[in-house]
Amino acid sequence: MRAPPRLYALVAATVLSVAATALAPTASAASAPATTAASADASPTRPSQPSQPFRVNAAPPPKLRASGNKLVDESGATRRLLGVNRSGGEFMCVQGHGIFDGPVDDAAIQAIADWKVNAVRIPLNEECWLGLSHIDTAYGGANYIAAVKELVARLEAHGITPIVELHWSHGRYTGGDSHCADTEYATCQKPMPDARYTPAFWTSVAQTFKGDEAVVFDLFNEPFPDRATSDLTAAWTCWRDGGSCPGIDFQVAGMQTLLDAVRATGARNLVLIPGVAYSNDLRQWLTYRPDDPAGNLAAAWHAYNFNACADEGCFDEQLAPVIAQVPFVAGEIGENTCSHGYVDRVMAWLDAKGASYLGWTWNTWDCSSGPSLISDYNGTPTNYGVGLRDHLIRNGLIHDRPIHDHLKGMR
């Protein structure tokens, strides 16, 4: 059996450093490094003709905005994002196997919703979205975009906030923590987005979804310019400004450039901006954060048991100052122990701060190499997934109040 496409990242992650508020209104609120994709031997998911998603009895997800250090909806009520990642869109297409890893029909989305999930993060591949010449046309370009749009619509039909994010990108990289030095193609994680294609990717994504402000944009999965240079000032400057960055072989598109590409389309959607060290280090995030004319940004963080910042002392020192000023979304939390002791602690700390978090990942992989939340797409949890499922069900009741309020308005 082949190793998952991102297993390299978990092996390296032991020396690397790398979780916002519930969609039901609450009284107060504020908000893995490298992880794993599914086996390359997975059954292909053939693109289908877009169909009208079945409208379940759920309130639509809110249009989220940053207000101080909280996320709020159209009425000003505080919201949190609590959910899962749905990996596949980053690797299946570029490997020529399909578009998604496993089913994404209404039954599959309902199984996610049954965990009281209110947000799903969808990793994407820029070469597949843009339909570059080496991508199989059955899976790339218009077919890929149509499949992503349909998944977004299905999630929204179940009252779930879709988070679309750029996971794998173009550019040959041969420096520290290089994961696919033999190719420039988007077949692995790169330290930063590339200037050649990533701005065009975000222009197209933003144009596609700018009429739907319930969709959240996550600009780049796990930047690690600090692995290409030991100069942290240079790494953070590269992170924000891009250009010719020390140790990176290609021209970089910085976070400011990508944010500008989104806003130039007129899109005012909430945008998540990750830190460095595989999104685990946010110590200079406030200093270098991009300027947003829409004022609708949140900080994004990833947390795994094998990261540098992986305990409450580090959380208090490094994360609390960021959470005090901006909305905070832990886009990936997880552990490679096939248990949930670590994520239980992370969720407890983030709950106390009113922050948001999404578990990695809703895919049926080996929970020690994934880590994977489920053993089947009916939602049967792994020993690791039990922690997130039980926590969300016990403490969430995420859909109940929105559904009640929605129905009350229909009487």
Short mmCIF file of C-alpha atoms in Angstrom, two decimals:
data_model
loop_
_atom_site.label_atom_id
_atom_site.label_comp_id
_atom_site.label_asym_id
_atom_site.label_seq_id
_atom_site.Cartn_x
_atom_site.Cartn_y
_atom_site.Cartn_z
CA MET A 1 0.00 0.00 0.00
CA ARG A 2 1.34 3.45 -0.92
CA ALA A 3 2.00 5.97 1.84
CA PRO A 4 -0.39 8.93 1.94
CA PRO A 5 0.83 11.80 -0.27
CA ARG A 6 1.66 14.04 2.69
CA LEU A 7 3.20 11.41 4.98
CA TYR A 8 6.57 13.07 4.39
CA ALA A 9 5.25 16.05 6.29
CA LEU A 10 4.36 14.04 9.36
CA VAL A 11 7.82 12.48 9.45
CA ALA A 12 9.43 15.89 9.27
CA ALA A 13 6.92 17.48 11.59
CA THR A 14 8.59 16.35 14.79
CA VAL A 15 11.10 19.13 14.26
CA LEU A 16 8.65 21.64 12.90
CA SER A 17 6.40 24.21 14.48
CA VAL A 18 3.16 24.69 13.22
CA ALA A 19 -7.31 25.65 15.73
CA ALA A 20 -12.96 30.33 15.85
CA THR A 21 -16.58 30.63 17.67
CA ALA A 22 -19.75 28.40 17.19
CA LEU A 23 -22.24 29.39 14.57
CA ALA A 24 -24.90 29.39 17.23
CA PRO A 25 -24.86 32.79 18.97
CA THR A 26 -22.92 32.71 22.25
CA ALA A 27 -22.39 35.04 25.15
CA SER A 28 -18.70 35.59 24.39
CA ALA A 29 -16.15 34.68 21.73
CA ALA A 30 -12.70 35.42 20.19
CA SER A 31 -10.14 32.32 17.48
CA ALA A 32 -1.69 20.44 11.71
CA PRO A 33 1.40 21.39 10.73
CA ALA A 34 1.84 19.39 7.80
CA THR A 35 -0.74 16.67 7.66
CA THR A 36 -1.65 13.83 5.36
CA ALA A 37 -3.64 13.22 2.21
CA ALA A 38 -5.28 9.99 1.16
CA SER A 39 -3.63 7.08 -0.53
CA ALA A 40 -2.77 7.54 -4.17
CA ASP A 41 -4.48 4.20 -4.68
CA ALA A 42 -7.82 5.65 -3.60
CA SER A 43 -10.74 5.11 -5.94
CA PRO A 44 -11.17 8.06 -8.29
CA THR A 45 -14.05 10.43 -7.83
CA ARG A 46 -15.30 11.22 -11.30
CA PRO A 47 -16.68 14.70 -11.88
CA SER A 48 -20.42 14.69 -12.17
CA GLN A 49 -22.81 17.11 -13.74
CA PRO A 50 -23.68 19.80 -11.19
CA SER A 51 -27.01 19.07 -9.59
CA GLN A 52 -29.30 21.02 -7.31
CA PRO A 53 -28.38 20.08 -3.74
CA PHE A 54 -31.21 18.78 -1.61
CA ARG A 55 -32.27 21.56 0.76
CA VAL A 56 -32.33 20.11 4.24
CA ASN A 57 -34.19 21.71 7.10
CA ALA A 58 -31.30 23.93 8.21
CA ALA A 59 -30.75 27.66 8.43
CA PRO A 60 -28.23 28.92 5.88
CA PRO A 61 -24.75 29.68 7.21
CA PRO A 62 -24.15 33.30 8.20
CA LYS A 63 -22.20 35.99 6.43
CA LEU A 64 -19.30 36.26 8.85
CA ARG A 65 -17.45 39.45 9.67
CA ALA A 66 -14.60 40.34 11.98
CA SER A 67 -15.66 42.62 14.82
CA GLY A 68 -12.80 43.29 17.19
CA ASN A 69 -11.52 39.87 18.17
CA LYS A 70 -14.77 38.08 17.39
CA LEU A 71 -16.62 36.73 14.41
CA VAL A 72 -20.18 38.02 14.11
CA ASP A 73 -23.13 37.39 11.82
CA GLU A 74 -25.43 39.82 10.05
CA SER A 75 -27.30 40.57 13.29
CA GLY A 76 -24.11 41.17 15.25
CA ALA A 77 -24.36 37.90 17.20
CA THR A 78 -21.05 36.23 18.05
CA ARG A 79 -20.27 33.07 16.10
CA ARG A 80 -17.67 30.33 16.23
CA LEU A 81 -16.44 27.99 13.51
CA LEU A 82 -16.28 24.40 14.79
CA GLY A 83 -15.78 21.62 12.30
CA VAL A 84 -13.58 19.40 10.19
CA ASN A 85 -11.33 19.41 7.16
CA ARG A 86 -12.41 17.47 4.05
CA SER A 87 -9.15 16.63 2.30
CA GLY A 88 -8.88 15.40 -1.29
CA GLY A 89 -9.25 18.43 -3.54
CA GLU A 90 -5.58 19.24 -3.11
CA PHE A 91 -4.17 15.92 -4.35
CA MET A 92 -6.67 13.72 -6.24
CA CYS A 93 -6.77 15.86 -9.37
CA VAL A 94 -3.04 16.52 -9.70
CA GLN A 95 -2.37 12.80 -9.22
CA GLY A 96 -4.90 11.96 -11.93
CA HIS A 97 -7.30 10.02 -9.69
CA GLY A 98 -10.38 12.26 -9.58
CA ILE A 99 -11.44 15.41 -7.73
CA PHE A 100 -12.43 14.42 -4.20
CA ASP A 101 -11.32 11.53 -2.01
CA GLY A 102 -14.54 9.67 -1.17
CA PRO A 103 -18.18 10.74 -1.43
CA VAL A 104 -19.34 14.34 -1.14
CA ASP A 105 -23.05 13.78 -1.83
CA ASP A 106 -25.89 14.79 0.51
CA ALA A 107 -25.64 11.62 2.58
CA ALA A 108 -21.92 12.20 3.09
CA ILE A 109 -22.49 15.83 4.10
CA GLN A 110 -25.30 14.80 6.46
CA ALA A 111 -22.90 12.42 8.19
CA ILE A 112 -20.60 15.40 8.82
CA ALA A 113 -23.51 17.52 10.04
CA ASP A 114 -24.48 14.76 12.47
CA TRP A 115 -21.33 15.54 14.43
CA LYS A 116 -22.80 19.03 15.04
CA VAL A 117 -20.22 20.49 12.66
CA ASN A 118 -20.86 24.02 11.41
CA ALA A 119 -17.77 24.54 9.22
CA VAL A 120 -15.87 22.43 6.69
CA ARG A 121 -12.50 23.42 5.29
CA ILE A 122 -11.92 22.38 1.65
CA PRO A 123 -8.26 22.12 0.55
CA LEU A 124 -7.70 23.04 -3.10
CA ASN A 125 -4.97 22.82 -5.74
CA GLU A 126 -4.25 25.93 -7.83
CA GLU A 127 -3.14 24.00 -10.93
CA CYS A 128 -6.37 21.99 -10.91
CA TRP A 129 -8.53 25.09 -10.43
CA LEU A 130 -6.72 26.96 -13.22
CA GLY A 131 -6.73 23.91 -15.49
CA LEU A 132 -3.04 23.98 -16.41
CA SER A 133 -1.95 21.94 -19.42
CA HIS A 134 -0.55 18.95 -17.47
CA ILE A 135 -3.84 18.45 -15.58
CA ASP A 136 -6.32 15.88 -16.92
CA THR A 137 -9.21 17.94 -18.30
CA ALA A 138 -11.67 15.44 -16.80
CA TYR A 139 -10.61 16.63 -13.36
CA GLY A 140 -9.25 20.13 -13.92
CA GLY A 141 -10.42 23.56 -14.98
CA ALA A 142 -14.18 23.90 -15.50
CA ASN A 143 -14.90 20.40 -14.15
CA TYR A 144 -12.88 21.03 -11.00
CA ILE A 145 -14.49 24.42 -10.39
CA ALA A 146 -17.98 23.00 -10.93
CA ALA A 147 -17.28 20.22 -8.43
CA VAL A 148 -16.02 22.67 -5.80
CA LYS A 149 -19.02 24.93 -6.34
CA GLU A 150 -21.36 21.98 -5.92
CA LEU A 151 -19.66 20.90 -2.68
CA VAL A 152 -19.89 24.46 -1.36
CA ALA A 153 -23.60 24.55 -2.22
CA ARG A 154 -24.22 21.20 -0.53
CA LEU A 155 -22.47 22.31 2.64
CA GLU A 156 -24.51 25.51 2.72
CA ALA A 157 -27.70 23.51 2.18
CA HIS A 158 -26.86 21.74 5.44
CA GLY A 159 -26.22 25.03 7.24
CA ILE A 160 -22.44 24.54 7.17
CA THR A 161 -19.90 27.29 6.49
CA PRO A 162 -17.53 26.36 3.62
CA ILE A 163 -13.88 27.41 4.00
CA VAL A 164 -12.01 27.20 0.69
CA GLU A 165 -8.24 27.20 1.04
CA LEU A 166 -5.14 26.88 -1.14
CA HIS A 167 -3.26 23.77 -0.06
CA TRP A 168 -0.86 22.76 -2.87
CA SER A 169 0.72 25.27 -5.24
CA HIS A 170 3.21 25.65 -8.09
CA GLY A 171 6.94 26.32 -7.89
CA ARG A 172 10.10 24.22 -7.68
CA TYR A 173 11.54 24.40 -4.17
CA THR A 174 14.81 22.74 -3.17
CA GLY A 175 15.53 24.35 0.19
CA GLY A 176 14.93 23.30 3.79
CA ASP A 177 11.95 21.00 4.29
CA SER A 178 11.59 20.50 0.54
CA HIS A 179 8.89 17.89 -0.10
CA CYS A 180 9.06 17.48 -3.90
CA ALA A 181 12.30 19.05 -5.08
CA ASP A 182 12.19 17.21 -8.41
CA THR A 183 9.18 19.10 -9.79
CA GLU A 184 7.65 22.54 -9.94
CA TYR A 185 4.14 21.10 -10.10
CA ALA A 186 1.64 21.44 -7.25
CA THR A 187 2.20 17.93 -5.93
CA CYS A 188 3.21 18.85 -2.38
CA GLN A 189 3.38 21.69 0.10
CA LYS A 190 5.57 24.66 -0.81
CA PRO A 191 6.99 27.19 1.64
CA MET A 192 5.03 30.10 0.14
CA PRO A 193 2.54 30.80 -2.69
CA ASP A 194 3.99 31.45 -6.12
CA ALA A 195 3.70 34.77 -7.95
CA ARG A 196 3.15 33.03 -11.28
CA TYR A 197 -0.21 31.39 -10.54
CA THR A 198 -1.47 32.00 -6.99
CA PRO A 199 -2.76 35.58 -7.48
CA ALA A 200 -4.66 34.35 -10.56
CA PHE A 201 -6.05 31.46 -8.52
CA TRP A 202 -7.38 33.79 -5.81
CA THR A 203 -8.74 36.26 -8.35
CA SER A 204 -10.75 33.43 -9.92
CA VAL A 205 -11.87 31.92 -6.60
CA ALA A 206 -12.94 35.33 -5.29
CA GLN A 207 -14.82 36.12 -8.50
CA THR A 208 -16.57 32.75 -8.21
CA PHE A 209 -17.75 33.23 -4.62
CA LYS A 210 -17.86 37.00 -4.06
CA GLY A 211 -21.65 36.94 -4.35
CA ASP A 212 -21.80 34.53 -1.42
CA GLU A 213 -20.29 36.04 1.71
CA ALA A 214 -21.02 32.87 3.68
CA VAL A 215 -17.93 31.37 1.99
CA VAL A 216 -14.68 31.92 3.89
CA PHE A 217 -11.30 32.23 2.13
CA ASP A 218 -8.15 30.69 3.69
CA LEU A 219 -5.24 32.14 1.69
CA PHE A 220 -2.54 29.49 2.09
CA ASN A 221 -2.34 26.29 4.03
CA GLU A 222 0.96 26.21 5.90
CA PRO A 223 3.63 28.77 5.01
CA PHE A 224 7.17 27.89 6.06
CA PRO A 225 9.52 30.60 4.71
CA ASP A 226 11.35 30.29 8.04
CA ARG A 227 12.61 26.87 6.88
CA ALA A 228 14.22 28.48 3.83
CA THR A 229 16.19 31.04 5.87
CA SER A 230 17.34 31.42 9.46
CA ASP A 231 16.59 35.16 9.31
CA LEU A 232 13.12 35.43 10.89
CA THR A 233 12.73 39.08 9.90
CA ALA A 234 13.38 38.12 6.29
CA ALA A 235 10.96 35.19 6.61
CA TRP A 236 8.12 37.36 7.93
CA THR A 237 8.86 40.06 5.33
CA CYS A 238 8.66 37.38 2.63
CA TRP A 239 5.41 36.13 4.20
CA ARG A 240 3.80 39.57 3.85
CA ASP A 241 5.49 41.10 0.80
CA GLY A 242 6.67 38.18 -1.34
CA GLY A 243 9.08 38.81 -4.21
CA SER A 244 12.58 37.32 -4.19
CA CYS A 245 12.78 35.55 -0.85
CA PRO A 246 15.95 34.07 0.67
CA GLY A 247 16.22 30.33 0.11
CA ILE A 248 13.12 30.08 -2.11
CA ASP A 249 13.73 29.22 -5.74
CA PHE A 250 10.68 30.94 -7.25
CA GLN A 251 9.12 34.38 -7.11
CA VAL A 252 6.76 34.50 -4.13
CA ALA A 253 3.32 36.03 -3.79
CA GLY A 254 3.02 37.42 -0.26
CA MET A 255 -0.11 37.54 1.85
CA GLN A 256 -0.68 41.21 0.99
CA THR A 257 -0.62 40.41 -2.74
CA LEU A 258 -3.12 37.57 -2.32
CA LEU A 259 -5.42 39.65 -0.14
CA ASP A 260 -5.26 42.47 -2.68
CA ALA A 261 -6.19 40.00 -5.44
CA VAL A 262 -9.27 38.94 -3.47
CA ARG A 263 -10.40 42.47 -2.62
CA ALA A 264 -9.80 43.75 -6.18
CA THR A 265 -12.71 41.54 -7.30
CA GLY A 266 -15.06 43.31 -4.91
CA ALA A 267 -15.22 40.26 -2.62
CA ARG A 268 -15.68 41.20 1.06
CA ASN A 269 -15.70 37.63 2.36
CA LEU A 270 -13.92 36.77 5.61
CA VAL A 271 -10.27 35.94 4.89
CA LEU A 272 -8.06 33.73 7.07
CA ILE A 273 -4.33 34.52 7.18
CA PRO A 274 -1.99 31.81 8.54
CA GLY A 275 1.33 32.30 10.33
CA VAL A 276 4.73 30.77 9.55
CA ALA A 277 6.33 27.49 10.69
CA TYR A 278 3.54 25.51 9.04
CA SER A 279 0.98 27.97 10.49
CA ASN A 280 2.08 27.10 14.04
CA ASP A 281 4.00 30.33 14.77
CA LEU A 282 1.96 33.55 15.02
CA ARG A 283 4.34 35.57 17.16
CA GLN A 284 4.89 38.25 14.50
CA TRP A 285 1.44 38.00 12.91
CA LEU A 286 0.18 41.26 14.41
CA THR A 287 3.33 43.10 13.37
CA TYR A 288 3.26 41.94 9.76
CA ARG A 289 -0.47 41.43 9.13
CA PRO A 290 -1.60 42.67 5.72
CA ASP A 291 -3.67 45.79 5.30
CA ASP A 292 -7.29 44.93 4.51
CA PRO A 293 -9.55 47.67 3.12
CA ALA A 294 -12.56 45.49 3.98
CA GLY A 295 -11.43 45.02 7.59
CA ASN A 296 -12.47 41.37 7.50
CA LEU A 297 -9.47 39.26 8.52
CA ALA A 298 -8.89 36.46 11.02
CA ALA A 299 -5.65 34.83 12.13
CA ALA A 300 -5.27 31.15 11.22
CA TRP A 301 -3.27 28.64 13.29
CA HIS A 302 -2.49 24.91 13.05
CA ALA A 303 -1.85 22.71 16.08
CA TYR A 304 -0.57 19.15 16.33
CA ASN A 305 1.02 17.23 19.18
CA PHE A 306 4.34 17.16 17.30
CA ASN A 307 4.61 20.94 16.79
CA ALA A 308 6.95 23.35 18.53
CA CYS A 309 4.05 25.30 20.08
CA ALA A 310 2.04 22.41 21.48
CA ASP A 311 1.29 23.12 25.14
CA GLU A 312 -0.78 25.56 27.17
CA GLY A 313 2.25 27.54 28.28
CA CYS A 314 3.15 28.28 24.68
CA PHE A 315 -0.49 28.97 23.84
CA ASP A 316 -0.67 31.54 26.65
CA GLU A 317 2.55 33.21 25.59
CA GLN A 318 2.27 33.17 21.80
CA LEU A 319 -1.42 32.92 20.93
CA ALA A 320 -3.27 34.84 23.63
CA PRO A 321 -1.95 38.24 22.46
CA VAL A 322 -3.24 37.53 18.94
CA ILE A 323 -6.61 36.24 20.16
CA ALA A 324 -7.00 39.42 22.21
CA GLN A 325 -6.96 41.54 19.05
CA VAL A 326 -8.36 39.56 16.09
CA PRO A 327 -10.68 36.60 15.44
CA PHE A 328 -8.74 33.36 15.72
CA VAL A 329 -9.36 30.16 13.74
CA ALA A 330 -7.40 26.96 14.31
CA GLY A 331 -7.84 25.65 10.78
CA GLU A 332 -6.27 22.29 11.64
CA ILE A 333 -5.96 20.53 14.98
CA GLY A 334 -4.94 16.92 15.38
CA GLU A 335 -2.59 14.31 16.73
CA ASN A 336 -0.89 11.20 15.38
CA THR A 337 -1.49 8.98 18.42
CA CYS A 338 -4.82 7.42 17.37
CA SER A 339 -6.14 8.96 20.58
CA HIS A 340 -7.53 12.38 21.51
CA GLY A 341 -5.80 13.50 24.69
CA TYR A 342 -3.94 16.30 22.93
CA VAL A 343 -6.87 17.67 20.91
CA ASP A 344 -9.01 17.53 24.08
CA ARG A 345 -6.55 19.94 25.70
CA VAL A 346 -6.37 22.18 22.62
CA MET A 347 -10.17 22.39 22.38
CA ALA A 348 -10.49 23.19 26.09
CA TRP A 349 -7.97 26.02 25.78
CA LEU A 350 -9.60 27.43 22.66
CA ASP A 351 -13.09 27.10 24.17
CA ALA A 352 -11.96 29.20 27.12
CA LYS A 353 -10.79 31.88 24.66
CA GLY A 354 -13.96 31.71 22.54
CA ALA A 355 -11.84 30.70 19.53
CA SER A 356 -12.61 28.43 16.58
CA TYR A 357 -11.17 25.08 15.50
CA LEU A 358 -11.48 22.36 12.84
CA GLY A 359 -10.18 18.81 13.14
CA TRP A 360 -7.94 17.19 10.54
CA THR A 361 -9.38 15.26 8.76
CA TRP A 362 -12.72 13.78 7.56
CA ASN A 363 -11.07 11.05 5.46
CA THR A 364 -10.79 7.31 5.98
CA TRP A 365 -7.04 6.98 6.43
CA ASP A 366 -4.86 5.46 9.13
CA CYS A 367 -5.41 7.74 12.12
CA SER A 368 -1.71 7.54 13.04
CA SER A 369 -0.49 8.65 9.60
CA GLY A 370 -3.38 11.01 8.78
CA PRO A 371 -4.55 11.72 11.36
CA SER A 372 -8.03 10.61 10.31
CA LEU A 373 -11.23 11.35 12.21
CA ILE A 374 -13.32 8.58 10.65
CA SER A 375 -13.13 4.95 9.60
CA ASP A 376 -16.03 5.20 7.12
CA TYR A 377 -18.01 7.96 5.43
CA ASN A 378 -21.07 7.21 7.57
CA GLY A 379 -19.15 9.08 10.24
CA THR A 380 -17.90 6.21 12.40
CA PRO A 381 -15.10 7.85 14.42
CA THR A 382 -11.60 6.51 14.88
CA ASN A 383 -10.23 6.42 18.42
CA TYR A 384 -8.83 9.86 17.63
CA GLY A 385 -12.06 11.14 16.07
CA VAL A 386 -14.13 10.21 19.14
CA GLY A 387 -12.63 13.18 20.95
CA LEU A 388 -13.75 15.81 18.45
CA ARG A 389 -17.14 14.17 17.78
CA ASP A 390 -18.09 13.85 21.44
CA HIS A 391 -16.86 17.34 22.23
CA LEU A 392 -18.88 18.95 19.45
CA ILE A 393 -22.02 16.96 20.20
CA ARG A 394 -21.75 17.47 23.96
CA ASN A 395 -20.89 21.16 23.91
CA GLY A 396 -22.13 22.34 20.55
CA LEU A 397 -25.81 21.91 19.81
CA ILE A 398 -24.58 24.04 16.94
CA HIS A 399 -27.47 23.58 14.56
CA ASP A 400 -30.29 23.49 17.06
CA ARG A 401 -30.81 27.18 17.73
CA PRO A 402 -30.27 28.35 14.12
CA ILE A 403 -32.74 25.73 12.90
CA HIS A 404 -35.24 26.73 15.56
CA ASP A 405 -34.95 30.41 14.76
CA HIS A 406 -35.20 29.70 11.02
CA LEU A 407 -38.33 27.62 11.46
CA LYS A 408 -39.88 30.12 13.82
CA GLY A 409 -39.61 32.76 11.12
CA MET A 410 -41.44 30.49 8.70
CA ARG A 411 -44.51 29.93 10.88
#
